[in-house]
PDB file of C-alpha atoms in Angstrom:
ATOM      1  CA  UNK A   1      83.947 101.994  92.179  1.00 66.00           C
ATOM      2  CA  UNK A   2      84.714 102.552  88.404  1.00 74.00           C
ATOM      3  CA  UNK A   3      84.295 100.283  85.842  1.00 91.00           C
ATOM      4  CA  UNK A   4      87.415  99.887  83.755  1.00 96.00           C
ATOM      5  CA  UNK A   5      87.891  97.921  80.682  1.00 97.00           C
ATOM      6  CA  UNK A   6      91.231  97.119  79.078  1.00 98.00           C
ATOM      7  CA  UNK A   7      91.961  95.714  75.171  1.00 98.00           C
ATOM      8  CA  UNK A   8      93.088  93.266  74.378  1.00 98.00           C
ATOM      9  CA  UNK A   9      92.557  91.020  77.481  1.00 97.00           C
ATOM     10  CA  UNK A  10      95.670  88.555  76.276  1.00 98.00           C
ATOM     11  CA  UNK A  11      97.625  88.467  73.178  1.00 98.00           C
ATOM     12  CA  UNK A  12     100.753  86.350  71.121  1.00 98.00           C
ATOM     13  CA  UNK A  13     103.543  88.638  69.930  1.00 98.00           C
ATOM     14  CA  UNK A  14     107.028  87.964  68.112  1.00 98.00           C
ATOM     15  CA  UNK A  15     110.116  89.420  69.533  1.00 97.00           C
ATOM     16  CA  UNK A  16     111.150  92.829  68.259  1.00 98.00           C
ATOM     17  CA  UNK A  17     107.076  94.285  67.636  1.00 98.00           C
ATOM     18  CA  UNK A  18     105.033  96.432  69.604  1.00 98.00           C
ATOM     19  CA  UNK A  19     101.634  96.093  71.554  1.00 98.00           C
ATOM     20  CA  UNK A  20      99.513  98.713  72.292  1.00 98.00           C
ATOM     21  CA  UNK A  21      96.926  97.907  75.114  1.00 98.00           C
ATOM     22  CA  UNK A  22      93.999 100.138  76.228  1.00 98.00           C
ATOM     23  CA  UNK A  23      92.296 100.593  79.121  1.00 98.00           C
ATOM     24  CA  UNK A  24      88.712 103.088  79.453  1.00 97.00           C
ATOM     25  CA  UNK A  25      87.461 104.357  82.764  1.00 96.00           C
ATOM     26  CA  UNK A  26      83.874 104.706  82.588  1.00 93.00           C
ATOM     27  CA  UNK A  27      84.098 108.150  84.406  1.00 91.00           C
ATOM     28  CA  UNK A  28      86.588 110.825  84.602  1.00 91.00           C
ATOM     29  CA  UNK A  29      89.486 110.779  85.922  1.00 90.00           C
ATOM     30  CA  UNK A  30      92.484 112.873  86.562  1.00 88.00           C
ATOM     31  CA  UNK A  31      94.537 110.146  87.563  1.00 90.00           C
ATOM     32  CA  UNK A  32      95.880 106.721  85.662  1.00 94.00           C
ATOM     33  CA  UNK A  33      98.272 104.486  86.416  1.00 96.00           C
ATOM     34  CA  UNK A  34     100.250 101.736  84.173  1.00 98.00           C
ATOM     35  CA  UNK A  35     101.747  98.761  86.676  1.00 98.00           C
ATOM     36  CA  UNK A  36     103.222  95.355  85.545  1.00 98.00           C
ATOM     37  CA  UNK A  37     102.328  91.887  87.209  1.00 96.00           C
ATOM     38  CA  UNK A  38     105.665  89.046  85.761  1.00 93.00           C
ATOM     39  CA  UNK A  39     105.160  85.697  86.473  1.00 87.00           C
ATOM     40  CA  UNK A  40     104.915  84.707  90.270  1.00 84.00           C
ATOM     41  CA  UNK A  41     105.628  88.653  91.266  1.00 87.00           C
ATOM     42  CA  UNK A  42     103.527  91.333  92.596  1.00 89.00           C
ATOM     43  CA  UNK A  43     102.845  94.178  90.987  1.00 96.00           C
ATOM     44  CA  UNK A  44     105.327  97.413  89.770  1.00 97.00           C
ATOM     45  CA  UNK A  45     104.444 100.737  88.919  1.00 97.00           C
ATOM     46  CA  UNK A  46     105.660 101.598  85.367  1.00 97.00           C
ATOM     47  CA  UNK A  47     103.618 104.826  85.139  1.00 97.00           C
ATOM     48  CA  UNK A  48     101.652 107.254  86.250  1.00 95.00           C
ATOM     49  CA  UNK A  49      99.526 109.012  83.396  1.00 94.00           C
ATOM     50  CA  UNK A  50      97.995 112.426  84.185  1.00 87.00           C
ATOM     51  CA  UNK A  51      95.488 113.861  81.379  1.00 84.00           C
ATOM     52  CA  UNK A  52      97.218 117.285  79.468  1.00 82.00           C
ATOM     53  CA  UNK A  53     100.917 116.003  80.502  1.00 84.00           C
ATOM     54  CA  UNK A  54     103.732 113.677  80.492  1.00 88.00           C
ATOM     55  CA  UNK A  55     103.387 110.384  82.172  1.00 93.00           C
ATOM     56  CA  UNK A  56     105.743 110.268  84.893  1.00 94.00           C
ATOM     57  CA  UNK A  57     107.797 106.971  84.906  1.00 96.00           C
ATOM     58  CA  UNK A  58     109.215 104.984  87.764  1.00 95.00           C
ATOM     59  CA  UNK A  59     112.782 103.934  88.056  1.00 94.00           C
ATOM     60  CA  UNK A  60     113.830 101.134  85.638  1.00 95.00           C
ATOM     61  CA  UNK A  61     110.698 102.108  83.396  1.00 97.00           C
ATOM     62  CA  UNK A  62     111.870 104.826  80.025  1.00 97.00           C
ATOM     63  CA  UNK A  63     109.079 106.122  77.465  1.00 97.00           C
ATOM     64  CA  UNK A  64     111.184 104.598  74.567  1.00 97.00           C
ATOM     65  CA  UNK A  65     110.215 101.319  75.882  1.00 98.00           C
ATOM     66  CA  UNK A  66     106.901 101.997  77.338  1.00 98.00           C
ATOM     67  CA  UNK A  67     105.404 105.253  75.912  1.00 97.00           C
ATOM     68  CA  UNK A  68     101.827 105.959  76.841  1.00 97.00           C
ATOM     69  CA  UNK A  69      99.467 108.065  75.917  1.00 95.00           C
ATOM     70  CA  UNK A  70      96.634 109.682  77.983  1.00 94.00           C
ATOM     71  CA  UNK A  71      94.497 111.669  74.758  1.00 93.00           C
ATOM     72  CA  UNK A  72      91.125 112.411  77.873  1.00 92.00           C
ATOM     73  CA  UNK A  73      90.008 111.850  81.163  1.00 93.00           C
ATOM     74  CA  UNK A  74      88.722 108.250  80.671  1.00 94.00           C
ATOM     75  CA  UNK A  75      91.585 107.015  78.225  1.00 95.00           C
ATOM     76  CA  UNK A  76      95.286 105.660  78.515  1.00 96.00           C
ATOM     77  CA  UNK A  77      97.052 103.537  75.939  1.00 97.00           C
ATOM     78  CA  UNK A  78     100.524 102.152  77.482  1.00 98.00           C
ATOM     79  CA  UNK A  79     102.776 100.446  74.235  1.00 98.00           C
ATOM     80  CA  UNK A  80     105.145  97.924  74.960  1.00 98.00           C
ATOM     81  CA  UNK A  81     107.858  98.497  72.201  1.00 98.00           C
ATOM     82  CA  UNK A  82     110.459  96.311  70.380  1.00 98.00           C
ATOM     83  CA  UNK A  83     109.148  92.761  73.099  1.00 98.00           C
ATOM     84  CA  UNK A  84     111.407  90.491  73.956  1.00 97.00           C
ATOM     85  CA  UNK A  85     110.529  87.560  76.283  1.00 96.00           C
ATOM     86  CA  UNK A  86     111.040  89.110  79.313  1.00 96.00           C
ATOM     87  CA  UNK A  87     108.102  91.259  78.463  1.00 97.00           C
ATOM     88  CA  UNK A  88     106.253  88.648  79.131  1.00 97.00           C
ATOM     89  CA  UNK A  89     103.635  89.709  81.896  1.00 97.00           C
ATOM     90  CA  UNK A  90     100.331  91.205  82.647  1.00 97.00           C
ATOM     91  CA  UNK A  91      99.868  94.508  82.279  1.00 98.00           C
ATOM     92  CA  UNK A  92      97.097  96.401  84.393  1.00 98.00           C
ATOM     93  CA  UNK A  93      96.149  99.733  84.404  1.00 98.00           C
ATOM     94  CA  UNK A  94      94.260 101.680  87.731  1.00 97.00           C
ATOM     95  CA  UNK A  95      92.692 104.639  88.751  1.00 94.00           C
ATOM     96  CA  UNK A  96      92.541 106.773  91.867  1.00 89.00           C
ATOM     97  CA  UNK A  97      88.827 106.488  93.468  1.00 76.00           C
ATOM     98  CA  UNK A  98      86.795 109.726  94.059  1.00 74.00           C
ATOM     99  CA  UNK A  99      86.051 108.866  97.760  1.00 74.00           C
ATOM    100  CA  UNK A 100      89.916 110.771  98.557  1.00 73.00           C
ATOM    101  CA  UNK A 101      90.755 107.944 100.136  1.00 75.00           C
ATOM    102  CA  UNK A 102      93.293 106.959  97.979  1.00 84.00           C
ATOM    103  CA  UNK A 103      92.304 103.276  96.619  1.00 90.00           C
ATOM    104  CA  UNK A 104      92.863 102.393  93.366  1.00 94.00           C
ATOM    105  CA  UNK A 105      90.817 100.427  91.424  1.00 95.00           C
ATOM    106  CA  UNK A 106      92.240  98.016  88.814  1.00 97.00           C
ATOM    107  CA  UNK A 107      91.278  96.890  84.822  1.00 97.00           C
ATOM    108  CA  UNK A 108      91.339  92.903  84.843  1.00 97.00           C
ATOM    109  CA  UNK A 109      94.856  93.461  82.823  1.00 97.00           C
ATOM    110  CA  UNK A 110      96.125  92.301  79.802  1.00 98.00           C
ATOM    111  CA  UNK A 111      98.267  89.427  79.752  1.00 97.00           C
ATOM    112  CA  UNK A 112     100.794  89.234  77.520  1.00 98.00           C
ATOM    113  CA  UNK A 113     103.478  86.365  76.366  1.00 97.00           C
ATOM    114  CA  UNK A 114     106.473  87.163  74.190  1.00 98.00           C
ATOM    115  CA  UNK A 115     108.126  84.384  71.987  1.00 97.00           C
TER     116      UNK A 115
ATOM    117  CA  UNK B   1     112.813 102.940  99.818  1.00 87.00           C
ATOM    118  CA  UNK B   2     109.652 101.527 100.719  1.00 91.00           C
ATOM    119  CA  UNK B   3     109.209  98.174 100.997  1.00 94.00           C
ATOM    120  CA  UNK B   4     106.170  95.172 102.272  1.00 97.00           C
ATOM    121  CA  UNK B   5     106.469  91.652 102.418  1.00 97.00           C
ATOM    122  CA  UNK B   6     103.725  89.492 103.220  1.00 98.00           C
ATOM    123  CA  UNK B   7     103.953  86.286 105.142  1.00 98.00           C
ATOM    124  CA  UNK B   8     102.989  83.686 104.702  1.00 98.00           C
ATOM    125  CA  UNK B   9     103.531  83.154 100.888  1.00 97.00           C
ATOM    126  CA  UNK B  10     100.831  79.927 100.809  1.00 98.00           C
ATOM    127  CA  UNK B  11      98.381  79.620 103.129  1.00 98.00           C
ATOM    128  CA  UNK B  12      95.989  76.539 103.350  1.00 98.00           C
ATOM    129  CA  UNK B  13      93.235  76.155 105.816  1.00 98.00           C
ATOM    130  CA  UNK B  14      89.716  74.027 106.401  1.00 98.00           C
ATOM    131  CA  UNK B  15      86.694  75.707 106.211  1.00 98.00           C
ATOM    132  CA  UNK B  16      85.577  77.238 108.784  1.00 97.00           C
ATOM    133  CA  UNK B  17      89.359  77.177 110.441  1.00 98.00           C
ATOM    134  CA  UNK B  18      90.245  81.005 111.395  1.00 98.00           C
ATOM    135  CA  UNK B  19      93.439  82.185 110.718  1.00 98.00           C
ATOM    136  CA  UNK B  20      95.746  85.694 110.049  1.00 98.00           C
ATOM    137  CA  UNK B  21      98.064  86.943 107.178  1.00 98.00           C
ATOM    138  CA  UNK B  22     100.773  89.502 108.000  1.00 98.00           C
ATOM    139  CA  UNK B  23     101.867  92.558 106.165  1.00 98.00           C
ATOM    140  CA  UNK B  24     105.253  93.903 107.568  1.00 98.00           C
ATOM    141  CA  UNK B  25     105.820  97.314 105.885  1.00 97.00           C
ATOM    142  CA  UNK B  26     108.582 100.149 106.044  1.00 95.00           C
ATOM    143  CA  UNK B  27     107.492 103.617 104.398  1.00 91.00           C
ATOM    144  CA  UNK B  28     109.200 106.932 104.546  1.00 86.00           C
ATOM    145  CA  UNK B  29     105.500 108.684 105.826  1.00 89.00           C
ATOM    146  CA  UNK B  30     102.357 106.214 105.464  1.00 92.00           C
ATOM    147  CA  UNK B  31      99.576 107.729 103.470  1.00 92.00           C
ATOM    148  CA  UNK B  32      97.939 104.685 103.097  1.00 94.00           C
ATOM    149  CA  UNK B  33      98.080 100.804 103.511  1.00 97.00           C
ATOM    150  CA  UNK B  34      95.477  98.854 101.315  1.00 97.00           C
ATOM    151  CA  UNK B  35      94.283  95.169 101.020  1.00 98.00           C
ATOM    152  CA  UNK B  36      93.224  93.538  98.032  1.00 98.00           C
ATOM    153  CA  UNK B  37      92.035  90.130  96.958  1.00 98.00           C
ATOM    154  CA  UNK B  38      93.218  88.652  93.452  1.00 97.00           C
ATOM    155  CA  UNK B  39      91.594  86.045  91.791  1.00 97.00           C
ATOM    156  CA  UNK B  40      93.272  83.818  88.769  1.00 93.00           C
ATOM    157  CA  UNK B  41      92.808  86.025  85.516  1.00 92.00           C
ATOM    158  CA  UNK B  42      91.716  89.176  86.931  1.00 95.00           C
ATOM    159  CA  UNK B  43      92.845  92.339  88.320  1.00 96.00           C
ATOM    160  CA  UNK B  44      92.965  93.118  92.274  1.00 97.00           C
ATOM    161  CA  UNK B  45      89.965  94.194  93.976  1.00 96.00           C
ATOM    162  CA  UNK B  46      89.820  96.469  96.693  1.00 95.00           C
ATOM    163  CA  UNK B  47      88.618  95.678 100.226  1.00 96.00           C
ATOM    164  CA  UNK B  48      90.554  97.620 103.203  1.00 94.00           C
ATOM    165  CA  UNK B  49      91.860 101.075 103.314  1.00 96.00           C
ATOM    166  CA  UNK B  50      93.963 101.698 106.580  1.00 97.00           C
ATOM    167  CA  UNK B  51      95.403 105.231 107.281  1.00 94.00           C
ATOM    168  CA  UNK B  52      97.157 105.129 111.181  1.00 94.00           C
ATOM    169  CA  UNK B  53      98.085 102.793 113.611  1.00 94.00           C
ATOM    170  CA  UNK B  54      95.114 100.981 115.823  1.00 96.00           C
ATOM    171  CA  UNK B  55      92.461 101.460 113.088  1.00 96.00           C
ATOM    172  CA  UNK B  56      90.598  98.429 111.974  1.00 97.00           C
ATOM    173  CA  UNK B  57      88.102  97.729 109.399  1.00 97.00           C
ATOM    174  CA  UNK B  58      85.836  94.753 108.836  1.00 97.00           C
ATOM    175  CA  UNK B  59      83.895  93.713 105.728  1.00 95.00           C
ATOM    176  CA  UNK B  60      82.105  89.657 105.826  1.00 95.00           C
ATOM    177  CA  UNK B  61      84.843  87.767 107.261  1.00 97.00           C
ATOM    178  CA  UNK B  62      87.452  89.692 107.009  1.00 98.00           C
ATOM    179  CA  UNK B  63      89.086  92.117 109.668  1.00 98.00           C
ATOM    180  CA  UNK B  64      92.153  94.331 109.056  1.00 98.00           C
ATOM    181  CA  UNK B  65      93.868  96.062 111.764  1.00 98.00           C
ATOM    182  CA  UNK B  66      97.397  98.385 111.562  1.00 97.00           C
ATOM    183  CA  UNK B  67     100.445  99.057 113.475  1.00 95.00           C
ATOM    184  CA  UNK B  68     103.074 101.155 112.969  1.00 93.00           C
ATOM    185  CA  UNK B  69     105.025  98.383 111.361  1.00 95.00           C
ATOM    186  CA  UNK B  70     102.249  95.436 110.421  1.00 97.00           C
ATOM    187  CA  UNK B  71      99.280  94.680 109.471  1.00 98.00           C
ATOM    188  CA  UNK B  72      97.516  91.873 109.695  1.00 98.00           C
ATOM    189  CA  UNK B  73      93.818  90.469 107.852  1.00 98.00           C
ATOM    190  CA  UNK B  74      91.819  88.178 110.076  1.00 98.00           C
ATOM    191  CA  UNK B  75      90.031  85.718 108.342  1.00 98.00           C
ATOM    192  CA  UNK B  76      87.026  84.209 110.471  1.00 98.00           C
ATOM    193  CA  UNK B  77      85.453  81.013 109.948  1.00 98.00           C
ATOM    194  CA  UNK B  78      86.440  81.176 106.269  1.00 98.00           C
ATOM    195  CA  UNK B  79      84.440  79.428 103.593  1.00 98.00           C
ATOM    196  CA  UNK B  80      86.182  77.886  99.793  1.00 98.00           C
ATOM    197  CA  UNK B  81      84.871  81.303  98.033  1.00 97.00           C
ATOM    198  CA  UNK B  82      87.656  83.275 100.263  1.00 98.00           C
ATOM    199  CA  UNK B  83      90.108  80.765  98.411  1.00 98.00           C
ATOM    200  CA  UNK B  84      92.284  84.178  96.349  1.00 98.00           C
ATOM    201  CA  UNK B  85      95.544  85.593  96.385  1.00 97.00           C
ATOM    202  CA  UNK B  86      95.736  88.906  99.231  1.00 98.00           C
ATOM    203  CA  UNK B  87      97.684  91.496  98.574  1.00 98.00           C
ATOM    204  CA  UNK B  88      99.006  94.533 100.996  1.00 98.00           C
ATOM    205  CA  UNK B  89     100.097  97.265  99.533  1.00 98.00           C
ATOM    206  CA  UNK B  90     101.671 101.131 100.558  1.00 96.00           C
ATOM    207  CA  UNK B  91     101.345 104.351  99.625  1.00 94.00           C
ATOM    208  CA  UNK B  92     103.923 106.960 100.456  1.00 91.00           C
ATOM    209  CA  UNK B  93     102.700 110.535 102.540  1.00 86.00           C
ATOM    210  CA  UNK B  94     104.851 112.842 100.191  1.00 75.00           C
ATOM    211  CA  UNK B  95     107.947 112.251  97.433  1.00 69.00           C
ATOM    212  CA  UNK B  96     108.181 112.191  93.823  1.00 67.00           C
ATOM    213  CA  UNK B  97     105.878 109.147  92.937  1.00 74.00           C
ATOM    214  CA  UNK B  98     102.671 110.859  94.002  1.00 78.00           C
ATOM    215  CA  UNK B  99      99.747 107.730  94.423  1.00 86.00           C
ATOM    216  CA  UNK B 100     102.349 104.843  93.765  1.00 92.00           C
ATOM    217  CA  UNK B 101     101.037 101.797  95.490  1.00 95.00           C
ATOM    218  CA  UNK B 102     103.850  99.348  96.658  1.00 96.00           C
ATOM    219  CA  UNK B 103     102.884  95.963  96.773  1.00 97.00           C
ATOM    220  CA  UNK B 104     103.744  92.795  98.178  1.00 97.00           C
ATOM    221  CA  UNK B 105     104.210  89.615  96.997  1.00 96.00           C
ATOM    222  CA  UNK B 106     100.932  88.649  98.339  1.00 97.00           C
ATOM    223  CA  UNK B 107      99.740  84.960 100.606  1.00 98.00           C
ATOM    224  CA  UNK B 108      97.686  82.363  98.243  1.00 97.00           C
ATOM    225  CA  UNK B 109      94.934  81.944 100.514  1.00 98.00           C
ATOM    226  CA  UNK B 110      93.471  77.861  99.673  1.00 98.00           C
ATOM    227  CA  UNK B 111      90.396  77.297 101.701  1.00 98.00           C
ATOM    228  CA  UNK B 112      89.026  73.389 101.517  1.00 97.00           C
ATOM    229  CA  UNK B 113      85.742  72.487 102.322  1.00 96.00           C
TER     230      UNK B 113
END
C-alpha cells in the first residue's frame, strides 16, 4: 500500500480565513480523493482530484468553498475557504491502490477546529 | 442513492468472546464493498475487499463474508488490540462519481481483557 502524508496534521483557525492542507503519495497516482470526517460521522466525499483536470465535486461540495489543486501525480492540496465553525472536521485525503481492486488507501487526515 | 448503515453503533465484548458486526447496504450496481478499521487520530486502514455475493475473506481474526444485501465481519476470539472503530463502505459499478466510497457510520468495537 502507499504511503501518504498529509500537512498540517491539526491546526487552530479564526472564522472567515482559509487553510490549505496537503497530502503526498509516495508513488504515482492517477487518482486522489478529498473526503471529510465531522464529529461523530463517517466519512463524505468532497472530491475527486484527477492529475491534468478539474476535480470533480460531489453534491453539497462547490470549488469556491473547497478548491483543490492536483499540480502532479503524487500531489493534491484541498483549501478550505472563508471557515466557519461548522468546518470543523477532519479532513483526509485517499488514493486508488494499483492492485485494480479498487481500495483506497487513506492519509492519517488533518483535523481541523474552527472558532 | 446509495446508502450503508452499520449495526451495531457500540459494540463491547470480553476477550476472547466471538461476535459479528453487520453492514446492510443498497447500491445501484456493487463494484465493491470494503472494510476498514479506524483507530483514534488516524486515517482508516484497509482490510477486506468483497466484490459478489458468497465471497469471504479472512485476515487474523477477522472473517468477512457478502450477500446481496449484508455483510457481516466475524470477529473470533478477539483480543484488546482489535479494540477500533470498523467501517463498511460501497462503491458504485457505473455513474457519475467514478471510485466514490460510501461509508457508514461505522460499530466502536471495545474489547476488555
Amino acid at each position: 500500500s502507499a504511503v501518504i502524508s498529509q500537512k498540517p496534521s491539526r491546526d487552530i483557525c479564526q472564522r472567515g480565513t482559509s487553510l490549505t492542507i496537503q497530502c503526498q503519495v509516495d508513488s504515482q497516482v492517477t487518482m486522489m480523493f478529498w473526503y471529510r470526517q465531522q464529529p461523530g460521522q463517517s466519512l463524505t466525499l468532497i472530491a475527486t482530484a484527477n492529475q491534468g483536470s478539474e476535480a470533480t465535486y460531489e453534491s453539497g461540495f462547490v470549488i469556491d468553498k473547497f478548491p483543490i489543486s492536483r499540480p502532479n501525480l503524487t500531489f493534491s492540496t484541498l483549501t478550505v475557504s472563508n471557515m466557519s465553525p461548522e468546518d470543523s472536521s477532519i479532513y483526509l485525503c485517499s488514493e486508488e491502490g494499483k492492485s485494480g481492486h479498487h481500495e483506497q488507501y487513506f492519509g492519517p487526515g488533518t483535523r481541523l477546529t474552527v472558532t | 442513492e446509495d446508502q450503508v448503515t452499520q449495526s451495531p453503533e457500540a459494540l463491547r465484548l470480553q476477550e476472547g468472546e466471538s461476535s459479528s458486526l453487520n453492514c446492510s447496504y443498497t447500491v445501484s450496481g456493487l463494484r465493491g464493498l470494503f472494510w476498514y478499521r479506524q483507530d483514534p487520530g488516524k486515517g482508516p486502514e484497509f482490510l477486506f475487499t468483497l466484490y459478489s455475493a458468497g465471497e469471504e475473506k479472512e485476515k487474523e481474526r477477522l472473517k468477512a463474508t457478502l450477500t446481496k444485501k449484508e455483510s457481516f465481519l466475524h470477529i473470533t476470539a478477539p483480543k484488546p488490540e482489535d479494540s477500533a472503530t470498523y467501517l463498511c463502505a460501497v462503491q458504485a459499478d457505473g455513474g457519475t462519481s467514478y471510485g466514490k466510497l460510501t461509508f457508514g457510520q461505522g460499530t466502536i468495537l471495545t474489547v476488555h481483557p
